[in-house]
Amino acid sequence: MATAIVLTEADAGTVQILDTATQDLVLLATQGFERNLTEHFHRVNASSKTSCGIALKNGNRTFIDFDVPESEDLDGSLRMHVEAGYLFAQSTPLITRSGKPIGMVSTHWRERHQPSDSEALLRSADRELRFLDLLARQAADLIEQKRIEVEREQLLAREQAARAEADRANRIKDEFLAVLSHELRSPLNPILGWSKLLQSGKLDATKTQQALKTIERNAHLQSELIEDLLDVSRILQGKLNLNVSSINLVSIIQAAMETVRLAAEAKSIKVEASLAPDVGLVWGDSTRLQQVIWNLLSNAVKFTDVGGQVNIRLEYQEAHAYITVSDTGQGIAPEFLPYLFDYFRQADAATTRKFGGLGLGLAIVRHLVELHGGAVGVESLGIDMGATFTVRLPLMPIQATVNQNDQSSDSSSDLNGIQVLVVDDEPDSREFVAFVLEQAGANVMTATTADEALTTLIHSKPDVLLSDIGMPKVDGYMLMQQVRALPPEQGGQIPAIALTAYAGDFNQQQALRAGFQQHVSKPVEPEVLVRAITSLLNHKGR
């Protein structure tokens, strides 16, 4: 710019860069202008009547006389130049070697020039203008080179950031897979170990009870881990659905408290509740909301030392219910708080870590709460300072009424006189289910294949059918389709439950489409299985 001013014997000059996004000229450098003028012309577009605006529009060097009374001056640009003492200017586009405009170099004069003078200038200053063109090309080359360097640096920075993010994601994945392997294998050791000791017949009554309780506890633990993995899979695929109804949060909280009672007693942890009785109803999935509260209570007990305390409080404010779970446990480091509800993140994933788990529970909690239109947050003053989790859920309008009688179900678990056909190719599972149902009073028939099941169904006329899905040759879906093709007098309308380890929402929908009325996932608690049968038969009887 300074060279252009000297070369053209001008009084002021500017260099502008083309903003490719807006196609405006943006002031890059200036010499000789007052501040108010540079601020006004910080950004110029092709509609401006200045020399740079006209040159941008035409793509050629432009000379302009600002002090021409008959000139159109809609934006006041000409007047501002005259008032600042500049009467004449030229603007030369900066063109790259590829022919792309990237900016403008302009020079301004205070002396007055008549049109004839301008023509004389064009004739007599040909050498200076050629130098100005050369200068413009050099400036364009330098600007283009700098722009390429900046873009290269930005691209490199983005690549480095993306690589760092990928490395971080891979590290988190590797840590999670290592933890997953450990957490899934750990319960197997006591299960298999105590099972062999039980088979040896050398355990006394006390040790036998200890073995059974240990096996049950670790089997439940592994089931919970698998259920968490399935929940995350459903969430990530957008397939986690809610079975909604009106819910009393007090009963949900009390049920969740009961599930953690033994774990708390084992560590002498006092769990205290303050539940406002007049909190209204919420519209949601009772099972999922109990899962949320259980998860928060379970974490509180897990991360609280022996003799500590856990508090849960239910209250309401305006149109929302607030559930607060606080503990006196190990607390949360401030730097980890922003990541607490992320999937696959744990504050300590090392092999020396003190606490187990997959790091999925709180991520599932957040998603479930948000599905209910609520929010969850956490506060902690730091390590060894405890933590407080707060769940906010929208309350149902006071005017909403619910027929509780319609929602209640027969709690009877008596299967006396009920004939049940159990179909499963896996002997252990088949014998377990048969034993559970016989203990509840049912008369049980079993089949190992679909053909055997159809024969038994036609000749024995059972009251209900329980079938596995994953079976060789003819699976449970195909069996159910064959059953529904039978006439009613041969069992074509028999109530049927799919009892299977295929536990996804897709599998549930597939079972219903095949003709099953219910889908129960393995492993199943005996009382849940019995309740499913009684519920199905009661529904049929209505």
Coordinates of C-alpha atoms in Angstrom, one line a residue:
M1 CA 0.0 0.0 0.0
A2 CA 2.8 2.5 0.9
T3 CA 4.5 1.7 -2.4
A4 CA 1.3 2.3 -4.3
I5 CA 0.9 5.7 -2.6
V6 CA 4.4 6.7 -3.4
L7 CA 4.2 5.4 -7.0
T8 CA 1.0 7.3 -7.8
E9 CA 2.0 10.4 -5.7
A10 CA -1.3 10.0 -3.8
D11 CA -2.2 11.3 -0.3
A12 CA -3.8 8.2 1.1
G13 CA -4.4 4.5 0.3
T14 CA -6.2 1.3 1.3
V15 CA -5.9 -2.4 0.9
Q16 CA -9.0 -4.5 1.1
I17 CA -9.6 -8.3 1.2
L18 CA -12.6 -9.9 -0.5
D19 CA -14.9 -11.8 2.0
T20 CA -15.8 -14.9 -0.1
A21 CA -18.9 -15.6 2.0
T22 CA -20.5 -12.1 1.5
Q23 CA -18.6 -10.9 -1.5
D24 CA -17.8 -7.7 0.4
L25 CA -14.5 -5.9 0.5
V26 CA -13.2 -5.8 4.1
L27 CA -10.6 -3.1 5.0
L28 CA -7.2 -4.8 5.8
A29 CA -4.9 -1.8 6.0
T30 CA -5.1 2.0 5.5
Q31 CA -2.8 5.0 5.4
G32 CA -3.6 8.7 5.5
F33 CA -7.4 8.4 6.4
E34 CA -9.2 9.7 9.4
R35 CA -10.8 7.2 11.8
N36 CA -14.4 8.1 10.9
L37 CA -13.7 7.4 7.3
T38 CA -12.1 4.0 7.8
E39 CA -14.9 3.0 10.2
H40 CA -17.5 3.9 7.6
F41 CA -15.7 2.1 4.8
H42 CA -14.7 -1.0 6.9
R43 CA -16.9 -3.1 4.6
V44 CA -17.9 -2.2 1.0
N45 CA -20.0 -4.0 -1.4
A46 CA -20.5 -3.8 -5.2
S47 CA -23.4 -1.3 -4.8
S48 CA -21.1 1.4 -3.3
K49 CA -20.4 4.4 -5.6
T50 CA -16.8 4.6 -4.4
S51 CA -14.0 3.6 -6.8
C52 CA -13.5 0.3 -5.0
G53 CA -17.2 -0.6 -5.1
I54 CA -17.4 0.2 -8.9
A55 CA -14.1 -1.7 -9.5
L56 CA -15.5 -4.7 -7.6
K57 CA -18.6 -4.7 -9.7
N58 CA -16.9 -4.2 -13.0
G59 CA -13.7 -6.2 -12.3
N60 CA -11.5 -3.4 -13.8
R61 CA -9.3 -0.5 -12.5
T62 CA -11.6 2.4 -11.9
F63 CA -11.0 6.2 -11.5
I64 CA -13.5 8.4 -9.9
D65 CA -14.0 12.1 -9.2
F66 CA -15.9 12.5 -5.9
D67 CA -16.8 16.1 -6.4
V68 CA -19.3 15.8 -9.3
P69 CA -22.6 17.5 -8.2
E70 CA -24.7 15.5 -10.7
S71 CA -23.4 12.1 -9.5
E72 CA -25.7 9.7 -7.7
D73 CA -24.7 9.4 -4.0
L74 CA -27.3 7.3 -2.3
D75 CA -25.1 6.1 0.6
G76 CA -23.2 9.4 1.1
S77 CA -19.9 7.9 0.1
L78 CA -18.9 10.7 -2.3
R79 CA -19.9 13.4 0.1
M80 CA -17.8 11.8 2.9
H81 CA -14.7 11.8 0.7
V82 CA -15.2 15.4 -0.3
E83 CA -15.8 16.5 3.3
A84 CA -12.6 14.7 4.3
G85 CA -10.7 16.5 1.6
Y86 CA -10.3 13.7 -0.9
L87 CA -11.4 14.6 -4.5
F88 CA -10.1 11.8 -6.7
A89 CA -9.3 8.1 -6.4
Q90 CA -8.4 5.0 -8.3
S91 CA -9.0 1.3 -7.3
T92 CA -7.2 -1.7 -8.9
P93 CA -8.5 -5.2 -8.3
L94 CA -6.1 -7.8 -6.9
I95 CA -6.5 -10.8 -9.2
T96 CA -4.9 -14.2 -8.6
R97 CA -3.0 -16.1 -11.3
S98 CA -6.1 -18.2 -11.7
G99 CA -8.2 -15.0 -12.5
K100 CA -10.0 -15.0 -9.1
P101 CA -10.5 -11.5 -7.5
I102 CA -9.3 -11.5 -3.9
G103 CA -9.1 -7.9 -2.9
M104 CA -8.5 -4.2 -3.9
V105 CA -5.7 -1.7 -3.7
S106 CA -6.9 2.0 -3.8
T107 CA -5.1 5.4 -3.8
H108 CA -6.7 8.8 -3.1
W109 CA -5.7 12.4 -3.9
R110 CA -6.7 15.7 -2.3
E111 CA -6.1 17.7 -5.5
R112 CA -8.9 18.3 -7.9
H113 CA -8.8 16.7 -11.3
Q114 CA -11.1 17.6 -14.2
P115 CA -12.1 14.8 -16.7
S116 CA -9.5 16.2 -19.2
D117 CA -6.9 16.0 -16.5
S118 CA -7.9 12.4 -15.9
E119 CA -7.4 11.7 -19.6
A120 CA -4.0 13.3 -19.5
L121 CA -3.2 11.3 -16.4
L122 CA -4.1 8.1 -18.3
R123 CA -1.9 9.1 -21.3
S124 CA 1.1 10.4 -19.3
A125 CA 1.2 7.9 -16.5
D126 CA 1.2 4.7 -18.5
R127 CA 4.5 3.6 -17.0
E128 CA 3.3 4.3 -13.4
L129 CA 0.1 2.3 -14.1
R130 CA 2.1 -0.7 -15.4
F131 CA 4.1 -0.6 -12.2
L132 CA 0.8 -0.4 -10.2
D133 CA -0.5 -3.4 -12.1
L134 CA 2.7 -5.3 -11.3
L135 CA 2.4 -4.2 -7.6
A136 CA -1.2 -5.4 -7.6
R137 CA -0.2 -8.8 -9.0
Q138 CA 2.5 -9.2 -6.4
A139 CA 0.2 -8.2 -3.7
A140 CA -2.4 -10.7 -5.0
D141 CA 0.2 -13.4 -5.0
L142 CA 1.3 -12.6 -1.4
I143 CA -2.3 -12.5 -0.2
E144 CA -3.2 -15.7 -2.0
Q145 CA -0.1 -17.4 -0.6
K146 CA -0.9 -16.2 2.9
R147 CA -4.5 -17.3 2.5
I148 CA -3.3 -20.8 1.4
E149 CA -1.0 -21.0 4.4
V150 CA -3.8 -20.0 6.8
E151 CA -6.2 -22.5 5.2
R152 CA -3.4 -25.2 5.4
E153 CA -2.9 -24.3 9.1
Q154 CA -6.6 -24.4 9.8
L155 CA -6.9 -27.7 8.0
L156 CA -4.0 -29.1 9.9
A157 CA -5.5 -27.9 13.2
R158 CA -8.9 -29.5 12.3
E159 CA -7.1 -32.7 11.4
Q160 CA -5.2 -32.7 14.6
A161 CA -8.3 -32.0 16.6
A162 CA -10.2 -34.8 14.8
R163 CA -7.3 -37.2 15.3
A164 CA -7.2 -36.2 19.0
E165 CA -11.0 -36.8 19.3
A166 CA -10.7 -40.1 17.5
D167 CA -7.8 -41.1 19.8
R168 CA -9.9 -40.1 22.8
A169 CA -12.9 -42.1 21.5
N170 CA -10.7 -45.1 20.9
R171 CA -9.2 -44.8 24.3
I172 CA -12.6 -44.6 25.9
K173 CA -13.8 -47.6 23.8
D174 CA -10.7 -49.6 24.8
E175 CA -11.2 -48.8 28.4
F176 CA -14.9 -49.6 28.2
L177 CA -14.2 -53.0 26.5
A178 CA -11.6 -53.9 29.2
V179 CA -14.1 -52.9 31.9
L180 CA -16.9 -54.8 30.1
S181 CA -14.8 -58.0 29.9
H182 CA -13.9 -57.7 33.6
E183 CA -17.4 -56.9 34.8
L184 CA -19.0 -59.7 32.7
R185 CA -16.4 -62.3 33.8
S186 CA -16.2 -61.4 37.4
P187 CA -19.7 -62.8 38.4
L188 CA -18.9 -66.0 36.6
N189 CA -16.1 -66.9 38.9
P190 CA -18.2 -67.2 42.1
I191 CA -21.1 -68.7 40.1
L192 CA -19.0 -71.5 38.6
G193 CA -16.9 -72.0 41.8
W194 CA -19.8 -72.3 44.2
S195 CA -21.7 -74.5 41.7
K196 CA -18.9 -77.0 41.6
L197 CA -18.7 -77.0 45.4
L198 CA -22.5 -77.6 45.6
Q199 CA -22.1 -80.5 43.2
S200 CA -19.4 -82.1 45.4
G201 CA -21.9 -82.5 48.2
K202 CA -19.4 -81.6 50.8
L203 CA -21.0 -78.3 52.0
D204 CA -22.9 -78.1 55.2
A205 CA -26.3 -76.3 55.4
T206 CA -24.8 -73.0 56.3
K207 CA -22.3 -73.0 53.4
T208 CA -25.0 -74.3 51.1
Q209 CA -27.1 -71.3 51.8
Q210 CA -24.1 -69.0 51.4
A211 CA -23.4 -70.6 48.0
L212 CA -26.9 -70.2 46.8
K213 CA -27.1 -66.6 47.9
T214 CA -23.8 -65.8 46.2
I215 CA -24.8 -67.5 43.0
E216 CA -28.1 -65.6 43.0
R217 CA -26.5 -62.3 43.7
N218 CA -23.9 -62.6 41.0
A219 CA -26.4 -63.9 38.5
H220 CA -28.5 -60.8 39.2
L221 CA -25.5 -58.6 38.8
Q222 CA -24.7 -60.1 35.4
S223 CA -28.3 -59.8 34.3
E224 CA -28.2 -56.1 35.2
L225 CA -25.0 -55.5 33.2
I226 CA -26.6 -57.2 30.2
E227 CA -29.8 -55.2 30.6
D228 CA -27.7 -52.0 30.7
L229 CA -26.0 -52.9 27.5
L230 CA -29.4 -53.6 25.8
D231 CA -30.8 -50.3 27.1
V232 CA -27.8 -48.4 25.6
S233 CA -28.3 -50.2 22.3
R234 CA -32.0 -49.3 22.3
I235 CA -31.2 -45.7 23.2
L236 CA -28.5 -45.3 20.5
Q237 CA -30.8 -46.7 17.9
G238 CA -33.7 -44.6 19.1
K239 CA -35.8 -47.7 19.9
L240 CA -36.3 -47.4 23.6
N241 CA -40.1 -47.0 24.1
L242 CA -42.1 -46.1 27.2
N243 CA -45.3 -47.8 28.4
V244 CA -46.9 -44.8 30.0
S245 CA -49.6 -44.4 32.6
S246 CA -50.3 -42.2 35.6
I247 CA -47.8 -42.9 38.4
N248 CA -47.6 -42.1 42.1
L249 CA -43.9 -41.3 42.7
V250 CA -44.1 -42.2 46.4
S251 CA -44.8 -45.9 45.6
I252 CA -42.1 -45.9 42.9
I253 CA -39.5 -44.5 45.3
Q254 CA -40.5 -46.9 48.1
A255 CA -40.1 -49.9 45.7
A256 CA -36.7 -48.6 44.6
M257 CA -35.6 -48.2 48.2
E258 CA -36.6 -51.7 49.0
T259 CA -34.3 -53.1 46.2
V260 CA -31.3 -51.3 47.7
R261 CA -32.1 -52.0 51.4
L262 CA -30.0 -55.1 51.8
A263 CA -27.0 -53.5 50.1
A264 CA -27.3 -50.5 52.4
E265 CA -27.6 -52.7 55.5
A266 CA -24.5 -54.7 54.5
K267 CA -22.5 -51.5 54.7
S268 CA -24.4 -50.1 57.7
I269 CA -25.5 -47.2 55.6
K270 CA -28.6 -45.3 56.8
V271 CA -31.1 -44.6 54.0
E272 CA -33.6 -41.9 55.0
A273 CA -36.6 -40.7 53.0
S274 CA -38.6 -37.5 53.1
L275 CA -41.5 -37.9 50.7
A276 CA -44.1 -35.3 50.4
P277 CA -47.5 -37.1 50.4
D278 CA -49.3 -34.5 48.4
V279 CA -47.2 -34.6 45.3
G280 CA -49.4 -35.2 42.3
L281 CA -49.2 -37.8 39.6
V282 CA -46.7 -38.0 36.7
W283 CA -47.3 -39.5 33.3
G284 CA -44.6 -42.0 32.6
D285 CA -43.3 -45.6 32.6
S286 CA -43.3 -46.9 36.1
T287 CA -40.7 -49.5 35.4
R288 CA -38.3 -47.0 33.8
L289 CA -38.8 -44.4 36.5
Q290 CA -38.1 -47.0 39.2
Q291 CA -35.0 -47.9 37.2
V292 CA -33.9 -44.2 37.4
I293 CA -34.4 -44.0 41.1
W294 CA -32.9 -47.4 41.8
N295 CA -29.8 -46.4 39.8
L296 CA -29.3 -43.2 41.7
L297 CA -29.9 -44.9 45.1
S298 CA -27.7 -47.8 44.1
N299 CA -24.9 -45.5 43.1
A300 CA -25.2 -43.5 46.4
V301 CA -24.9 -46.7 48.4
K302 CA -22.1 -48.0 46.2
F303 CA -19.9 -44.8 46.6
T304 CA -20.7 -44.2 50.3
D305 CA -18.3 -45.7 52.9
V306 CA -19.4 -48.0 55.7
G307 CA -21.5 -46.1 58.2
G308 CA -22.4 -43.3 55.8
Q309 CA -25.8 -41.9 55.0
V310 CA -28.1 -41.6 51.9
N311 CA -31.1 -39.3 51.7
I312 CA -33.9 -39.2 49.2
R313 CA -36.4 -36.4 49.1
L314 CA -39.6 -35.9 47.1
E315 CA -41.2 -32.5 46.8
Y316 CA -42.9 -30.4 44.2
Q317 CA -42.7 -26.8 43.0
E318 CA -45.3 -25.4 40.6
A319 CA -45.8 -27.9 37.9
H320 CA -42.8 -30.2 38.6
A321 CA -41.9 -33.0 41.0
Y322 CA -38.3 -33.0 42.3
I323 CA -36.6 -36.2 43.4
T324 CA -33.3 -35.5 45.2
V325 CA -30.8 -38.2 46.1
S326 CA -27.8 -37.1 48.3
D327 CA -25.0 -39.1 50.0
T328 CA -22.0 -38.6 52.2
G329 CA -19.8 -40.6 49.8
Q330 CA -16.6 -40.1 47.9
G331 CA -18.0 -37.2 45.8
I332 CA -17.1 -36.2 42.3
A333 CA -14.0 -34.4 41.0
P334 CA -14.9 -31.0 39.5
E335 CA -13.2 -31.8 36.2
F336 CA -15.3 -34.9 35.7
L337 CA -18.7 -33.4 36.4
P338 CA -19.3 -32.3 32.8
Y339 CA -18.8 -35.9 31.6
L340 CA -20.7 -37.7 34.4
F341 CA -23.8 -38.5 32.2
D342 CA -21.8 -39.5 29.1
Y343 CA -21.9 -43.0 27.8
F344 CA -18.9 -45.2 28.5
R345 CA -17.3 -42.7 30.8
Q346 CA -16.0 -43.5 34.3
A347 CA -14.0 -41.3 36.7
D348 CA -11.7 -44.3 37.3
A349 CA -11.3 -47.0 34.6
A350 CA -8.0 -48.3 35.8
T351 CA -7.3 -51.9 36.8
T352 CA -6.8 -50.7 40.4
R353 CA -10.2 -49.0 40.6
K354 CA -12.2 -49.5 43.8
F355 CA -15.7 -49.6 42.3
G356 CA -17.1 -51.8 39.6
G357 CA -19.7 -51.1 36.9
L358 CA -19.7 -50.3 33.2
G359 CA -20.3 -46.5 33.5
L360 CA -23.6 -46.7 31.7
G361 CA -26.1 -46.3 34.5
L362 CA -26.1 -42.5 34.7
A363 CA -26.2 -42.1 30.9
I364 CA -29.3 -44.3 30.9
V365 CA -30.8 -42.3 33.7
R366 CA -30.3 -39.0 31.8
H367 CA -32.0 -40.5 28.7
L368 CA -34.9 -42.0 30.6
V369 CA -35.5 -38.8 32.5
E370 CA -35.4 -36.7 29.2
L371 CA -37.8 -39.2 27.6
H372 CA -40.3 -38.2 30.4
G373 CA -39.8 -34.5 29.6
G374 CA -37.7 -34.0 32.6
A375 CA -34.0 -33.2 33.4
V376 CA -31.4 -34.5 35.8
G377 CA -28.5 -32.6 37.3
V378 CA -25.7 -33.2 39.8
E379 CA -23.8 -31.2 42.4
S380 CA -20.7 -32.1 44.3
L381 CA -18.1 -30.0 46.2
G382 CA -15.4 -32.4 45.2
I383 CA -13.7 -35.6 46.3
D384 CA -14.9 -37.0 49.7
M385 CA -17.6 -34.3 49.8
G386 CA -20.6 -36.4 48.7
A387 CA -22.9 -35.8 45.8
T388 CA -26.5 -34.7 45.2
F389 CA -28.5 -35.8 42.2
T390 CA -31.8 -34.0 41.3
V391 CA -34.4 -35.3 38.9
R392 CA -37.1 -32.9 37.7
L393 CA -40.3 -34.4 36.2
P394 CA -43.4 -32.6 34.9
L395 CA -46.6 -33.3 37.0
M396 CA -49.9 -34.2 35.4
P397 CA -52.5 -31.4 35.5
I398 CA -54.6 -31.4 38.6
Q399 CA -57.8 -31.8 36.5
A400 CA -56.6 -35.1 35.1
T401 CA -58.4 -38.1 36.5
V402 CA -57.4 -41.7 36.4
N403 CA -59.6 -44.7 37.0
Q404 CA -57.3 -46.7 39.3
N405 CA -59.6 -49.7 39.2
D406 CA -59.0 -50.1 35.5
Q407 CA -55.3 -50.0 36.1
S408 CA -55.2 -52.5 38.9
S409 CA -54.6 -56.1 38.0
D410 CA -55.3 -59.3 39.7
S411 CA -52.3 -59.9 42.0
S412 CA -53.2 -63.6 42.4
S413 CA -50.3 -65.9 41.5
D414 CA -52.4 -69.1 41.8
L415 CA -52.1 -71.4 38.8
N416 CA -54.0 -74.3 40.3
G417 CA -55.7 -76.3 37.6
I418 CA -54.0 -74.4 34.7
Q419 CA -52.5 -76.5 32.0
V420 CA -49.3 -74.9 30.5
L421 CA -47.4 -76.1 27.5
V422 CA -43.7 -75.1 27.7
V423 CA -41.7 -75.3 24.5
D424 CA -37.9 -75.0 24.7
D425 CA -35.1 -77.0 23.1
E426 CA -32.7 -76.1 26.0
P427 CA -33.2 -78.7 28.8
D428 CA -32.0 -76.5 31.7
S429 CA -34.3 -73.6 30.8
R430 CA -37.2 -75.9 30.0
E431 CA -36.9 -77.8 33.3
F432 CA -36.5 -74.6 35.3
V433 CA -39.7 -73.1 33.9
A434 CA -41.6 -76.3 34.3
F435 CA -40.6 -76.5 38.0
V436 CA -41.5 -72.8 38.7
L437 CA -45.0 -73.3 37.2
E438 CA -45.6 -76.6 39.0
Q439 CA -44.7 -74.9 42.3
A440 CA -47.4 -72.3 41.5
G441 CA -49.9 -75.2 41.0
A442 CA -49.9 -75.5 37.2
N443 CA -50.1 -78.8 35.3
V444 CA -47.1 -78.6 32.9
M445 CA -46.5 -80.3 29.6
T446 CA -43.2 -79.8 27.8
A447 CA -42.0 -80.0 24.2
T448 CA -38.5 -79.7 22.7
T449 CA -39.5 -79.0 19.1
A450 CA -42.2 -77.1 17.2
D451 CA -43.6 -80.4 15.7
E452 CA -43.8 -81.9 19.2
A453 CA -45.5 -78.8 20.5
L454 CA -48.2 -78.8 17.7
T455 CA -49.0 -82.4 18.4
T456 CA -49.3 -81.8 22.2
L457 CA -51.4 -78.7 21.6
I458 CA -53.9 -80.4 19.3
H459 CA -54.4 -83.5 21.5
S460 CA -54.1 -82.1 25.0
K461 CA -55.7 -78.7 24.7
P462 CA -53.6 -76.7 27.2
D463 CA -54.8 -73.4 28.6
V464 CA -51.6 -71.4 27.8
L465 CA -48.5 -71.7 25.7
L466 CA -45.0 -70.6 26.7
S467 CA -42.5 -70.9 23.9
D468 CA -38.8 -70.1 23.4
I469 CA -37.9 -68.3 20.2
G470 CA -34.4 -69.5 19.2
M471 CA -34.9 -73.1 18.3
P472 CA -33.5 -75.2 15.5
K473 CA -35.3 -75.8 12.2
V474 CA -38.6 -74.2 13.3
D475 CA -38.2 -71.2 15.6
G476 CA -40.8 -69.7 18.0
Y477 CA -42.1 -67.2 15.5
M478 CA -42.8 -69.9 12.9
L479 CA -44.3 -72.1 15.5
M480 CA -46.7 -69.3 16.6
Q481 CA -47.7 -68.7 12.9
Q482 CA -48.5 -72.4 12.6
V483 CA -50.5 -72.3 15.8
R484 CA -52.6 -69.3 14.7
A485 CA -53.3 -71.1 11.4
L486 CA -55.1 -73.9 13.4
P487 CA -58.9 -73.8 13.9
P488 CA -60.0 -72.6 17.4
E489 CA -61.1 -76.1 18.4
Q490 CA -57.5 -77.4 17.8
G491 CA -55.9 -74.6 19.9
G492 CA -55.5 -71.9 17.2
Q493 CA -56.6 -69.2 19.7
I494 CA -54.6 -70.3 22.7
P495 CA -53.1 -67.5 24.9
A496 CA -49.3 -67.5 24.2
I497 CA -46.2 -65.9 25.7
A498 CA -42.8 -65.7 24.1
L499 CA -40.2 -66.5 26.7
T500 CA -36.8 -65.7 25.1
A501 CA -33.3 -64.2 25.5
Y502 CA -34.0 -62.1 22.4
A503 CA -34.9 -59.1 24.6
G504 CA -34.8 -56.1 22.2
D505 CA -37.8 -53.9 21.3
F506 CA -37.6 -55.2 17.7
N507 CA -37.9 -58.8 19.0
Q508 CA -40.9 -57.9 21.2
Q509 CA -42.7 -56.4 18.2
Q510 CA -41.8 -59.4 16.0
A511 CA -43.2 -61.7 18.7
L512 CA -46.5 -59.8 18.8
R513 CA -46.7 -59.8 15.0
A514 CA -46.2 -63.6 15.0
G515 CA -49.2 -64.0 17.3
F516 CA -47.9 -64.0 20.8
Q517 CA -49.8 -61.8 23.3
Q518 CA -46.9 -61.2 25.6
H519 CA -43.1 -61.1 25.4
V520 CA -41.1 -62.0 28.5
S521 CA -37.3 -61.8 28.4
K522 CA -34.9 -64.2 30.0
P523 CA -33.7 -64.4 32.7
V524 CA -37.1 -64.1 34.4
E525 CA -38.0 -64.1 38.0
P526 CA -40.4 -66.9 39.0
E527 CA -43.0 -64.4 40.3
V528 CA -42.8 -62.4 37.1
L529 CA -43.4 -65.4 35.0
V530 CA -46.4 -66.6 37.1
R531 CA -47.8 -63.0 37.1
A532 CA -47.5 -62.8 33.3
I533 CA -49.6 -66.0 32.9
T534 CA -52.3 -65.0 35.4
S535 CA -52.5 -61.5 33.8
L536 CA -52.9 -63.1 30.3
L537 CA -55.6 -65.5 31.4
N538 CA -57.4 -62.8 33.4
H539 CA -57.4 -60.6 30.3
K540 CA -58.8 -63.4 28.2
G541 CA -61.6 -64.0 30.7
R542 CA -62.9 -60.4 30.5

